[in-house]
JSON list of C-alpha atoms and ligand atoms in Angstrom, two decimals:
[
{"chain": "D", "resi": 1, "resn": "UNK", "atom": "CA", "xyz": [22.66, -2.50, 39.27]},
{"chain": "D", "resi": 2, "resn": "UNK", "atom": "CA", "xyz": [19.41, -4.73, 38.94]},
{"chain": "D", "resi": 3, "resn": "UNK", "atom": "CA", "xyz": [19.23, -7.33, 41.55]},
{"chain": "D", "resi": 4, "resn": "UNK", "atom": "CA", "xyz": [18.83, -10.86, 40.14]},
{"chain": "D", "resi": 5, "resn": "UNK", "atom": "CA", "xyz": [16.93, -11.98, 43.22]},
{"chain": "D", "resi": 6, "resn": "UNK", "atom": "CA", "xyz": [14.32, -9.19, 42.30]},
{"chain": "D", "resi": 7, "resn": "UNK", "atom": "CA", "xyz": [13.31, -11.16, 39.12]},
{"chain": "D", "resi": 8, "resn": "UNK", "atom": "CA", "xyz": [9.60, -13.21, 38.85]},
{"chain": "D", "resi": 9, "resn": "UNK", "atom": "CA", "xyz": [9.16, -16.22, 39.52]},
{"chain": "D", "resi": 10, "resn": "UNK", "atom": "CA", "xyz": [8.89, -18.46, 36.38]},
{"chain": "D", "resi": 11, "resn": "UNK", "atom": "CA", "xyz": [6.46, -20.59, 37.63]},
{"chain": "D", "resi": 12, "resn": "UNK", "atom": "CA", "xyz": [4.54, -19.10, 40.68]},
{"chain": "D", "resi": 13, "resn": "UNK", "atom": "CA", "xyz": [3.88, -21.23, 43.74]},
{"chain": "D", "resi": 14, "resn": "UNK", "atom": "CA", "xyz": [6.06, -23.53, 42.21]},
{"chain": "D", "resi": 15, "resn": "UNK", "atom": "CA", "xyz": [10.14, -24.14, 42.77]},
{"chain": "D", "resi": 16, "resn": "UNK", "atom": "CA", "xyz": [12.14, -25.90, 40.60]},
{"chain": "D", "resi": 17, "resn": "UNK", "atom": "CA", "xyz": [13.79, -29.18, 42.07]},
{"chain": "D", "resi": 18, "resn": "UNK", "atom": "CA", "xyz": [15.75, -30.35, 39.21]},
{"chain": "D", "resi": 19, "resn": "UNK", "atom": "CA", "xyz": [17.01, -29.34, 35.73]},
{"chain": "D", "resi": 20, "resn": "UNK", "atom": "CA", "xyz": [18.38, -32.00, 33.57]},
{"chain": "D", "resi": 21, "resn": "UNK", "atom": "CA", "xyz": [20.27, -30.20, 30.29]},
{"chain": "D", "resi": 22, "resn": "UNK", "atom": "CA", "xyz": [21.54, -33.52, 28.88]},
{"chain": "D", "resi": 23, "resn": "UNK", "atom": "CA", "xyz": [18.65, -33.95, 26.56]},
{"chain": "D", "resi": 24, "resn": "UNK", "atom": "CA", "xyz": [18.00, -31.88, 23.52]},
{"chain": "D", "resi": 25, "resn": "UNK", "atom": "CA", "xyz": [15.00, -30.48, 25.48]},
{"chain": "D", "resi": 26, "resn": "UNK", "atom": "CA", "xyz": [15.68, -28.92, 28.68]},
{"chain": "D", "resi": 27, "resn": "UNK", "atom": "CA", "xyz": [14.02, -31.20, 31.41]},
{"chain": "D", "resi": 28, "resn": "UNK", "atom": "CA", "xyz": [12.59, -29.33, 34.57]},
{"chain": "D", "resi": 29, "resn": "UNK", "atom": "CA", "xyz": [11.18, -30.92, 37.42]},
{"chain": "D", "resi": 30, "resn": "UNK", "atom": "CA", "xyz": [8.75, -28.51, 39.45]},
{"chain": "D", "resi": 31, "resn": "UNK", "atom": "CA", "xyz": [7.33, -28.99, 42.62]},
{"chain": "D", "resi": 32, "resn": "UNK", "atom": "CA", "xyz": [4.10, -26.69, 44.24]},
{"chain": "D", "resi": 33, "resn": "UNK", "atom": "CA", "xyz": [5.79, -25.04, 47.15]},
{"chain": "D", "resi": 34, "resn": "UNK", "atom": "CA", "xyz": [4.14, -26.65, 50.50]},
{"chain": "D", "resi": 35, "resn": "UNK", "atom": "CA", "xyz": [4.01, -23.36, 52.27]},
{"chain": "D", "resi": 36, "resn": "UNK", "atom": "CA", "xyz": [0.74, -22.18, 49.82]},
{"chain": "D", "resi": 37, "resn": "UNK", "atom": "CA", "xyz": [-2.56, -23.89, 50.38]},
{"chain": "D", "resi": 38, "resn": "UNK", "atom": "CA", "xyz": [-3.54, -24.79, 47.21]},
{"chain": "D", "resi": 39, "resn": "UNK", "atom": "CA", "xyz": [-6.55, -23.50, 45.34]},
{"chain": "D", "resi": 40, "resn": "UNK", "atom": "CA", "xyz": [-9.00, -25.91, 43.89]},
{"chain": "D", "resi": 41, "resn": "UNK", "atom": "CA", "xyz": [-8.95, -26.05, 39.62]},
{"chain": "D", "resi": 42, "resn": "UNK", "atom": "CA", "xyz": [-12.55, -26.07, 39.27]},
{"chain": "D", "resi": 43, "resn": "UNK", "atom": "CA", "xyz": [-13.79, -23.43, 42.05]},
{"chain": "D", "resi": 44, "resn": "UNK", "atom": "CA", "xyz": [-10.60, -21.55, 42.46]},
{"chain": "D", "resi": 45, "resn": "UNK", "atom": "CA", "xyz": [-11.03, -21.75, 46.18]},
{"chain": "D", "resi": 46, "resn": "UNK", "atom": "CA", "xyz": [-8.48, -22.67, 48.82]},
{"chain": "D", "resi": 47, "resn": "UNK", "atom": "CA", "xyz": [-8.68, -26.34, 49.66]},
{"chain": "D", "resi": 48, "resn": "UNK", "atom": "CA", "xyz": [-6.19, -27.87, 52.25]},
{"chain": "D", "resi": 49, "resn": "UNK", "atom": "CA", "xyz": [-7.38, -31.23, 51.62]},
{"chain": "D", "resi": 50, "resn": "UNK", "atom": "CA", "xyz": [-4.82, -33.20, 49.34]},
{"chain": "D", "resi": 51, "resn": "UNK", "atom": "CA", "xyz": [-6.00, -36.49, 48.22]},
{"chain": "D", "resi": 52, "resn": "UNK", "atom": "CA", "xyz": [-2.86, -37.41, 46.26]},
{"chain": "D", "resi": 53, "resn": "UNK", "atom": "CA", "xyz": [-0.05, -36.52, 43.85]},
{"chain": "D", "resi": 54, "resn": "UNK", "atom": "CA", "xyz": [0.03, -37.10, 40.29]},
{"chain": "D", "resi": 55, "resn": "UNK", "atom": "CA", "xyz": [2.63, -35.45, 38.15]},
{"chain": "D", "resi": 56, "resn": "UNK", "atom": "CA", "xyz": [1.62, -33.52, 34.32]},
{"chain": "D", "resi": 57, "resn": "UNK", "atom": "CA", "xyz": [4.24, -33.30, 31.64]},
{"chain": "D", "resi": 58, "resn": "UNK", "atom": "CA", "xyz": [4.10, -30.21, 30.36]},
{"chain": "D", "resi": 59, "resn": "UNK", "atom": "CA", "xyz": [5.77, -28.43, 27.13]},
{"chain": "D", "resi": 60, "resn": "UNK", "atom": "CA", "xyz": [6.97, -24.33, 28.03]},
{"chain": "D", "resi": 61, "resn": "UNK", "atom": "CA", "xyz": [7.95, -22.04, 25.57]},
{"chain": "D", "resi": 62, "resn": "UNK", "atom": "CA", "xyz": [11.63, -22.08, 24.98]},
{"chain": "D", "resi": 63, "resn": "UNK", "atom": "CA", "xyz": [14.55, -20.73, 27.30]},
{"chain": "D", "resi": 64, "resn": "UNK", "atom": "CA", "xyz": [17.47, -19.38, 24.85]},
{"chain": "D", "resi": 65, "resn": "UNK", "atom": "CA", "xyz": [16.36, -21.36, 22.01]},
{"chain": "D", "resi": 66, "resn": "UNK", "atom": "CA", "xyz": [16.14, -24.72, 23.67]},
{"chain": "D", "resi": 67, "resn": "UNK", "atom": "CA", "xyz": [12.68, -26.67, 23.84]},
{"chain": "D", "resi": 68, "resn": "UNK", "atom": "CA", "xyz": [11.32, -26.61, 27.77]},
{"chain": "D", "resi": 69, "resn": "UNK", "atom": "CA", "xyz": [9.98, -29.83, 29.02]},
{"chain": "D", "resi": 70, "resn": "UNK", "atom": "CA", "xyz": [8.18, -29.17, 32.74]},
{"chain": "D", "resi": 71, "resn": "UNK", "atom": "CA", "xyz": [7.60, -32.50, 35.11]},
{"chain": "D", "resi": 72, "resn": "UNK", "atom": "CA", "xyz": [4.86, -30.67, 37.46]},
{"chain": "D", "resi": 73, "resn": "UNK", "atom": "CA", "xyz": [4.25, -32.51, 40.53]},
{"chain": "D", "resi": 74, "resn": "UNK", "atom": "CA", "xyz": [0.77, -31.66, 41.57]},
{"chain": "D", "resi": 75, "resn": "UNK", "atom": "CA", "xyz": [-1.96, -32.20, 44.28]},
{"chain": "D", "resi": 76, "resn": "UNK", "atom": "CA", "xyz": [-4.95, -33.51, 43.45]},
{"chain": "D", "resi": 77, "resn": "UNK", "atom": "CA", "xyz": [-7.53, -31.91, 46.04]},
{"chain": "D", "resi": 78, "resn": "UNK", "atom": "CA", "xyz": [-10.97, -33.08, 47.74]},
{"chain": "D", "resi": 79, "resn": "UNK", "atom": "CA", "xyz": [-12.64, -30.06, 46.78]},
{"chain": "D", "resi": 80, "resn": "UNK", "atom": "CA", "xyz": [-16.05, -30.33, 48.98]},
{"chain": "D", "resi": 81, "resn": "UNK", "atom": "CA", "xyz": [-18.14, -28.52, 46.14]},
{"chain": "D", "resi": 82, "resn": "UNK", "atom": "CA", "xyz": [-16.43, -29.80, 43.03]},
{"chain": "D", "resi": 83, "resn": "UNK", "atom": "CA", "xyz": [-14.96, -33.34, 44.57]},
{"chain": "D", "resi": 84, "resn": "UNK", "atom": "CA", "xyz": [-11.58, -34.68, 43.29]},
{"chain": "D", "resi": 85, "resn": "UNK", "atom": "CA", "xyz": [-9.60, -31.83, 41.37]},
{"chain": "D", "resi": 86, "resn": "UNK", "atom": "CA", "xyz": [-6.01, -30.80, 40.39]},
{"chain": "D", "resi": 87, "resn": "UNK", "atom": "CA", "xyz": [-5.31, -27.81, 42.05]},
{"chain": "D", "resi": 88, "resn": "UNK", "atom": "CA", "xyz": [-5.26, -24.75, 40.13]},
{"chain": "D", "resi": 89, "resn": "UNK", "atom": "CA", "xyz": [-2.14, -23.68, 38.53]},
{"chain": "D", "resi": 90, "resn": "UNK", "atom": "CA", "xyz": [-2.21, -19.55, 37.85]},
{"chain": "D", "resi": 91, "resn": "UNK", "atom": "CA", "xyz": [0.76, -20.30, 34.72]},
{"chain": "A", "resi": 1, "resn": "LIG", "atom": "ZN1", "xyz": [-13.71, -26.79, 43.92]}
]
């Protein structure tokens, strides 16, 4: 019998805090689990130093035939070679 919990992650590094299915579009609301030092989106290198949060609205392909809507809460990092960066996102 195939365990459910064995299935990948949809969005890696990232847990899903909220799904709102009262919209045409499914709405998910992601947020980068705090346990992972992020990695910086221009050098790819891990950078512990968050300078803030923003939060990207992104469109996903769609789950059973329903659009996907993603609210991504992100860091934005003080990358010391590349300065002020979102982190990088491997999906
Ligand atoms: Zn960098």
């Amino acid at each position: 019998m195939p365990n459910a919990t064995a299935f990948p992650p949809l969005w890696e590094g990232f847990s899903v805090v909220s799904i709102d299915s009262e919209t045409e579009a499914l709405q998910i609301e992601l947020r980068p689990d705090p346990r992972r030092v992020p990695r910086c989106g221009g050098c790819q290198q891990p950078c512990p130093a968050v300078h803030e949060y923003c939060t990207r609205r992104i469109r996903d392909l769609p789950i059973l035939g329903r659009p996907v809507r993603l609210r991504v809460h992100l860091r934005r990092l003080a990358c010391s070679g590349c300065g002020r960066r979102a982190e990088w996102v491997s999906w």
